[in-house]
């Protein structure tokens, strides 16, 4: 098993926030795939979707995740919610480290992302339906990608971070 601690899950699951807590505690750098892509492209994710489409964004995600396996320094990695959808990306993530799925309920996503304008997939009408459908489709994919699944609803980022570190220390993995 690789060296990084990798957080996956739906939009609004808290990957970046929990990632910051873990990176602080473990004294490791945080690697956020969305930020890396924005920096490299020199524009926001919304703008990438708008100008070049979702497929191009997914291509950039795969390019980014490929570099992960070659990093020598151990990191905490927060990946965009759709990145594990590609089979190649799931394989690369599992090679690169311990993959933790932060599992969140649709109600929590809706509360956390109310009024959000930065996620192109959740704009426009019927956001509730979009979240429910996307989450139902993606849940088994996230589960397949993960070594460890943690329910995050109602928990603080600090508590989630502690749970991850505790399981990591005791080497308790779901599979
Ligand atoms: C996406 C999730 C976003 C971002 C993009 C697409 C998705 O990241 O990569 O808007 O398909 O779930 P977060 O999960 O960090 O919100």
mmCIF file of C-alpha atoms and ligand atoms in Angstrom:
data_model
loop_
_atom_site.group_PDB
_atom_site.id
_atom_site.type_symbol
_atom_site.label_atom_id
_atom_site.label_comp_id
_atom_site.label_asym_id
_atom_site.label_seq_id
_atom_site.Cartn_x
_atom_site.Cartn_y
_atom_site.Cartn_z
ATOM 1 C CA UNK A 1 0.000 0.000 0.000
ATOM 2 C CA UNK A 2 1.297 3.444 -0.987
ATOM 3 C CA UNK A 3 2.097 6.315 1.255
ATOM 4 C CA UNK A 4 -0.347 9.156 0.830
ATOM 5 C CA UNK A 5 -3.611 9.610 2.740
ATOM 6 C CA UNK A 6 -6.199 10.233 0.020
ATOM 7 C CA UNK A 7 -9.670 11.647 0.681
ATOM 8 C CA UNK A 8 -12.463 10.969 -1.784
ATOM 9 C CA UNK A 9 -16.203 11.612 -1.701
ATOM 10 C CA UNK A 10 -19.045 13.735 -2.968
ATOM 11 C CA UNK A 11 -19.021 17.529 -3.261
ATOM 12 C CA UNK A 12 -19.543 19.017 0.180
ATOM 13 C CA UNK A 13 -18.277 15.932 2.053
ATOM 14 C CA UNK A 14 -15.498 18.044 3.585
ATOM 15 C CA UNK A 15 -12.485 16.576 1.768
ATOM 16 C CA UNK A 16 -10.554 19.854 1.676
ATOM 17 C CA UNK A 17 -11.460 20.881 5.242
ATOM 18 C CA UNK A 18 -10.634 17.461 6.709
ATOM 19 C CA UNK A 19 -7.541 17.405 4.473
ATOM 20 C CA UNK A 20 -6.296 20.634 6.076
ATOM 21 C CA UNK A 21 -6.810 19.239 9.579
ATOM 22 C CA UNK A 22 -5.003 16.001 8.714
ATOM 23 C CA UNK A 23 -2.167 17.793 6.929
ATOM 24 C CA UNK A 24 -1.648 19.973 10.016
ATOM 25 C CA UNK A 25 -1.723 17.067 12.441
ATOM 26 C CA UNK A 26 0.479 14.821 10.332
ATOM 27 C CA UNK A 27 2.773 17.706 9.371
ATOM 28 C CA UNK A 28 2.447 16.856 5.707
ATOM 29 C CA UNK A 29 1.664 19.081 2.754
ATOM 30 C CA UNK A 30 -1.902 19.075 1.436
ATOM 31 C CA UNK A 31 -2.417 18.334 -2.230
ATOM 32 C CA UNK A 32 -5.804 19.425 -3.555
ATOM 33 C CA UNK A 33 -6.439 18.257 -7.125
ATOM 34 C CA UNK A 34 -9.020 20.992 -7.847
ATOM 35 C CA UNK A 35 -6.568 23.708 -6.785
ATOM 36 C CA UNK A 36 -3.719 22.167 -8.754
ATOM 37 C CA UNK A 37 -5.853 22.056 -11.890
ATOM 38 C CA UNK A 38 -6.979 25.651 -11.412
ATOM 39 C CA UNK A 39 -3.387 26.796 -10.948
ATOM 40 C CA UNK A 40 -2.159 24.904 -13.981
ATOM 41 C CA UNK A 41 -4.998 26.041 -16.221
ATOM 42 C CA UNK A 42 -4.872 29.586 -14.867
ATOM 43 C CA UNK A 43 -8.649 29.679 -14.486
ATOM 44 C CA UNK A 44 -11.424 28.472 -12.207
ATOM 45 C CA UNK A 45 -13.083 25.074 -12.571
ATOM 46 C CA UNK A 46 -16.330 26.770 -13.619
ATOM 47 C CA UNK A 47 -14.449 28.528 -16.402
ATOM 48 C CA UNK A 48 -12.787 25.265 -17.544
ATOM 49 C CA UNK A 49 -16.229 23.597 -17.753
ATOM 50 C CA UNK A 50 -17.662 26.587 -19.571
ATOM 51 C CA UNK A 51 -14.855 26.986 -22.110
ATOM 52 C CA UNK A 52 -13.667 23.436 -22.692
ATOM 53 C CA UNK A 53 -16.377 21.176 -21.253
ATOM 54 C CA UNK A 54 -16.459 18.474 -18.582
ATOM 55 C CA UNK A 55 -14.457 15.943 -20.651
ATOM 56 C CA UNK A 56 -11.451 18.265 -20.779
ATOM 57 C CA UNK A 57 -11.682 18.793 -17.028
ATOM 58 C CA UNK A 58 -11.744 15.002 -16.517
ATOM 59 C CA UNK A 59 -8.673 14.688 -18.737
ATOM 60 C CA UNK A 60 -6.867 17.244 -16.556
ATOM 61 C CA UNK A 61 -7.865 15.245 -13.474
ATOM 62 C CA UNK A 62 -6.312 12.070 -14.864
ATOM 63 C CA UNK A 63 -3.150 13.973 -15.794
ATOM 64 C CA UNK A 64 -2.952 15.330 -12.233
ATOM 65 C CA UNK A 65 -3.548 11.999 -10.523
ATOM 66 C CA UNK A 66 -0.842 10.339 -12.646
ATOM 67 C CA UNK A 67 1.774 12.642 -11.123
ATOM 68 C CA UNK A 68 0.680 11.581 -7.636
ATOM 69 C CA UNK A 69 2.297 8.145 -7.891
ATOM 70 C CA UNK A 70 5.698 9.677 -8.601
ATOM 71 C CA UNK A 71 5.791 12.063 -5.609
ATOM 72 C CA UNK A 72 8.419 11.076 -3.065
ATOM 73 C CA UNK A 73 7.149 13.126 -0.112
ATOM 74 C CA UNK A 74 4.138 11.712 1.783
ATOM 75 C CA UNK A 75 1.078 13.920 1.471
ATOM 76 C CA UNK A 76 -2.543 14.320 2.367
ATOM 77 C CA UNK A 77 -4.529 14.445 -0.851
ATOM 78 C CA UNK A 78 -8.048 15.833 -1.336
ATOM 79 C CA UNK A 79 -9.446 14.851 -4.731
ATOM 80 C CA UNK A 80 -12.316 16.388 -6.694
ATOM 81 C CA UNK A 81 -15.637 14.604 -6.222
ATOM 82 C CA UNK A 82 -15.749 13.212 -9.755
ATOM 83 C CA UNK A 83 -12.148 12.082 -10.034
ATOM 84 C CA UNK A 84 -12.715 8.474 -8.883
ATOM 85 C CA UNK A 85 -15.293 7.962 -11.640
ATOM 86 C CA UNK A 86 -12.627 6.883 -14.127
ATOM 87 C CA UNK A 87 -11.399 3.349 -13.581
ATOM 88 C CA UNK A 88 -7.795 4.362 -14.301
ATOM 89 C CA UNK A 89 -7.984 7.079 -11.644
ATOM 90 C CA UNK A 90 -9.313 4.637 -9.031
ATOM 91 C CA UNK A 91 -6.454 2.248 -9.749
ATOM 92 C CA UNK A 92 -3.870 5.039 -9.512
ATOM 93 C CA UNK A 93 -5.339 6.336 -6.247
ATOM 94 C CA UNK A 94 -5.274 2.903 -4.619
ATOM 95 C CA UNK A 95 -1.660 2.428 -5.713
ATOM 96 C CA UNK A 96 -0.675 5.812 -4.360
ATOM 97 C CA UNK A 97 -1.984 5.465 -0.820
ATOM 98 C CA UNK A 98 -4.738 4.761 1.657
ATOM 99 C CA UNK A 99 -8.008 5.839 0.088
ATOM 100 C CA UNK A 100 -10.590 7.134 2.574
ATOM 101 C CA UNK A 101 -14.172 7.682 1.421
ATOM 102 C CA UNK A 102 -15.905 10.465 3.359
ATOM 103 C CA UNK A 103 -19.519 9.329 3.014
ATOM 104 C CA UNK A 104 -22.097 12.090 3.276
ATOM 105 C CA UNK A 105 -25.900 12.126 3.093
ATOM 106 C CA UNK A 106 -27.670 14.198 0.413
ATOM 107 C CA UNK A 107 -29.368 16.373 3.079
ATOM 108 C CA UNK A 108 -25.977 17.418 4.442
ATOM 109 C CA UNK A 109 -24.668 18.210 0.956
ATOM 110 C CA UNK A 110 -27.678 20.439 0.287
ATOM 111 C CA UNK A 111 -27.219 22.367 3.521
ATOM 112 C CA UNK A 112 -23.477 22.775 3.064
ATOM 113 C CA UNK A 113 -23.653 23.805 -0.579
ATOM 114 C CA UNK A 114 -26.728 26.041 -0.445
ATOM 115 C CA UNK A 115 -25.972 29.093 -2.589
ATOM 116 C CA UNK A 116 -22.704 27.655 -3.927
ATOM 117 C CA UNK A 117 -21.773 28.943 -7.381
ATOM 118 C CA UNK A 118 -18.441 27.193 -7.834
ATOM 119 C CA UNK A 119 -19.647 23.674 -8.712
ATOM 120 C CA UNK A 120 -20.854 23.551 -12.313
ATOM 121 C CA UNK A 121 -22.644 20.220 -11.863
ATOM 122 C CA UNK A 122 -24.914 21.614 -9.152
ATOM 123 C CA UNK A 123 -26.104 24.835 -10.749
ATOM 124 C CA UNK A 124 -29.561 25.675 -12.091
ATOM 125 C CA UNK A 125 -32.906 24.071 -11.237
ATOM 126 C CA UNK A 126 -33.631 20.919 -9.213
ATOM 127 C CA UNK A 127 -30.376 20.841 -7.296
ATOM 128 C CA UNK A 128 -31.914 18.436 -4.783
ATOM 129 C CA UNK A 129 -32.694 15.924 -7.517
ATOM 130 C CA UNK A 130 -29.256 16.373 -9.067
ATOM 131 C CA UNK A 131 -27.540 15.663 -5.751
ATOM 132 C CA UNK A 132 -29.680 12.596 -5.072
ATOM 133 C CA UNK A 133 -29.172 11.111 -8.527
ATOM 134 C CA UNK A 134 -25.453 11.797 -8.719
ATOM 135 C CA UNK A 135 -24.859 10.499 -5.221
ATOM 136 C CA UNK A 136 -26.858 7.312 -5.838
ATOM 137 C CA UNK A 137 -24.879 6.666 -9.019
ATOM 138 C CA UNK A 138 -21.508 7.431 -7.478
ATOM 139 C CA UNK A 139 -21.817 5.774 -4.047
ATOM 140 C CA UNK A 140 -20.882 2.246 -5.192
ATOM 141 C CA UNK A 141 -17.999 3.692 -7.209
ATOM 142 C CA UNK A 142 -16.604 5.533 -4.203
ATOM 143 C CA UNK A 143 -17.002 2.394 -2.115
ATOM 144 C CA UNK A 144 -15.156 0.347 -4.677
ATOM 145 C CA UNK A 145 -12.281 2.827 -4.715
ATOM 146 C CA UNK A 146 -11.907 3.085 -0.931
ATOM 147 C CA UNK A 147 -9.868 1.150 1.605
ATOM 148 C CA UNK A 148 -11.812 2.830 4.372
ATOM 149 C CA UNK A 149 -15.339 4.299 4.514
ATOM 150 C CA UNK A 150 -16.267 6.901 7.141
ATOM 151 C CA UNK A 151 -19.689 8.475 7.693
ATOM 152 C CA UNK A 152 -19.198 12.186 8.205
ATOM 153 C CA UNK A 153 -22.675 13.650 8.851
ATOM 154 C CA UNK A 154 -22.824 15.595 12.107
ATOM 155 C CA UNK A 155 -19.098 15.180 12.809
ATOM 156 C CA UNK A 156 -16.549 17.987 13.046
ATOM 157 C CA UNK A 157 -13.502 17.956 10.743
ATOM 158 C CA UNK A 158 -11.316 17.451 13.844
ATOM 159 C CA UNK A 159 -13.249 14.357 14.880
ATOM 160 C CA UNK A 160 -13.123 12.891 11.365
ATOM 161 C CA UNK A 161 -9.389 13.540 11.236
ATOM 162 C CA UNK A 162 -8.929 11.721 14.556
ATOM 163 C CA UNK A 163 -10.985 8.745 13.364
ATOM 164 C CA UNK A 164 -8.861 8.441 10.237
ATOM 165 C CA UNK A 165 -5.595 8.627 12.161
ATOM 166 C CA UNK A 166 -6.807 6.119 14.723
ATOM 167 C CA UNK A 167 -7.791 3.581 12.057
ATOM 168 C CA UNK A 168 -4.570 4.215 10.172
ATOM 169 C CA UNK A 169 -2.503 3.608 13.296
ATOM 170 C CA UNK A 170 -4.383 0.417 14.116
ATOM 171 C CA UNK A 171 -4.409 -0.582 10.443
ATOM 172 C CA UNK A 172 -8.177 -1.113 10.525
ATOM 173 C CA UNK A 173 -9.360 -1.120 6.943
ATOM 174 C CA UNK A 174 -12.746 -2.120 5.653
ATOM 175 C CA UNK A 175 -10.987 -4.290 3.128
HETATM 176 C C1 LIG B 1 -16.854 17.729 -9.074
HETATM 177 C C2 LIG B 1 -16.433 18.097 -7.826
HETATM 178 C C3 LIG B 1 -15.689 19.340 -7.547
HETATM 179 C C4 LIG B 1 -14.903 19.773 -8.788
HETATM 180 C C5 LIG B 1 -15.810 19.840 -9.985
HETATM 181 C C6 LIG B 1 -16.516 18.521 -10.282
HETATM 182 C C7 LIG B 1 -17.633 16.483 -9.238
HETATM 183 O O1 LIG B 1 -14.796 19.173 -6.451
HETATM 184 O O2 LIG B 1 -13.853 18.877 -9.039
HETATM 185 O O3 LIG B 1 -16.753 20.851 -9.739
HETATM 186 O O4 LIG B 1 -17.812 15.998 -10.384
HETATM 187 O O5 LIG B 1 -18.076 15.927 -8.211
HETATM 188 P P1 LIG B 1 -15.258 19.036 -4.907
HETATM 189 O O6 LIG B 1 -15.633 17.613 -4.682
HETATM 190 O O7 LIG B 1 -14.039 19.407 -4.152
HETATM 191 O O8 LIG B 1 -16.388 19.960 -4.695
#
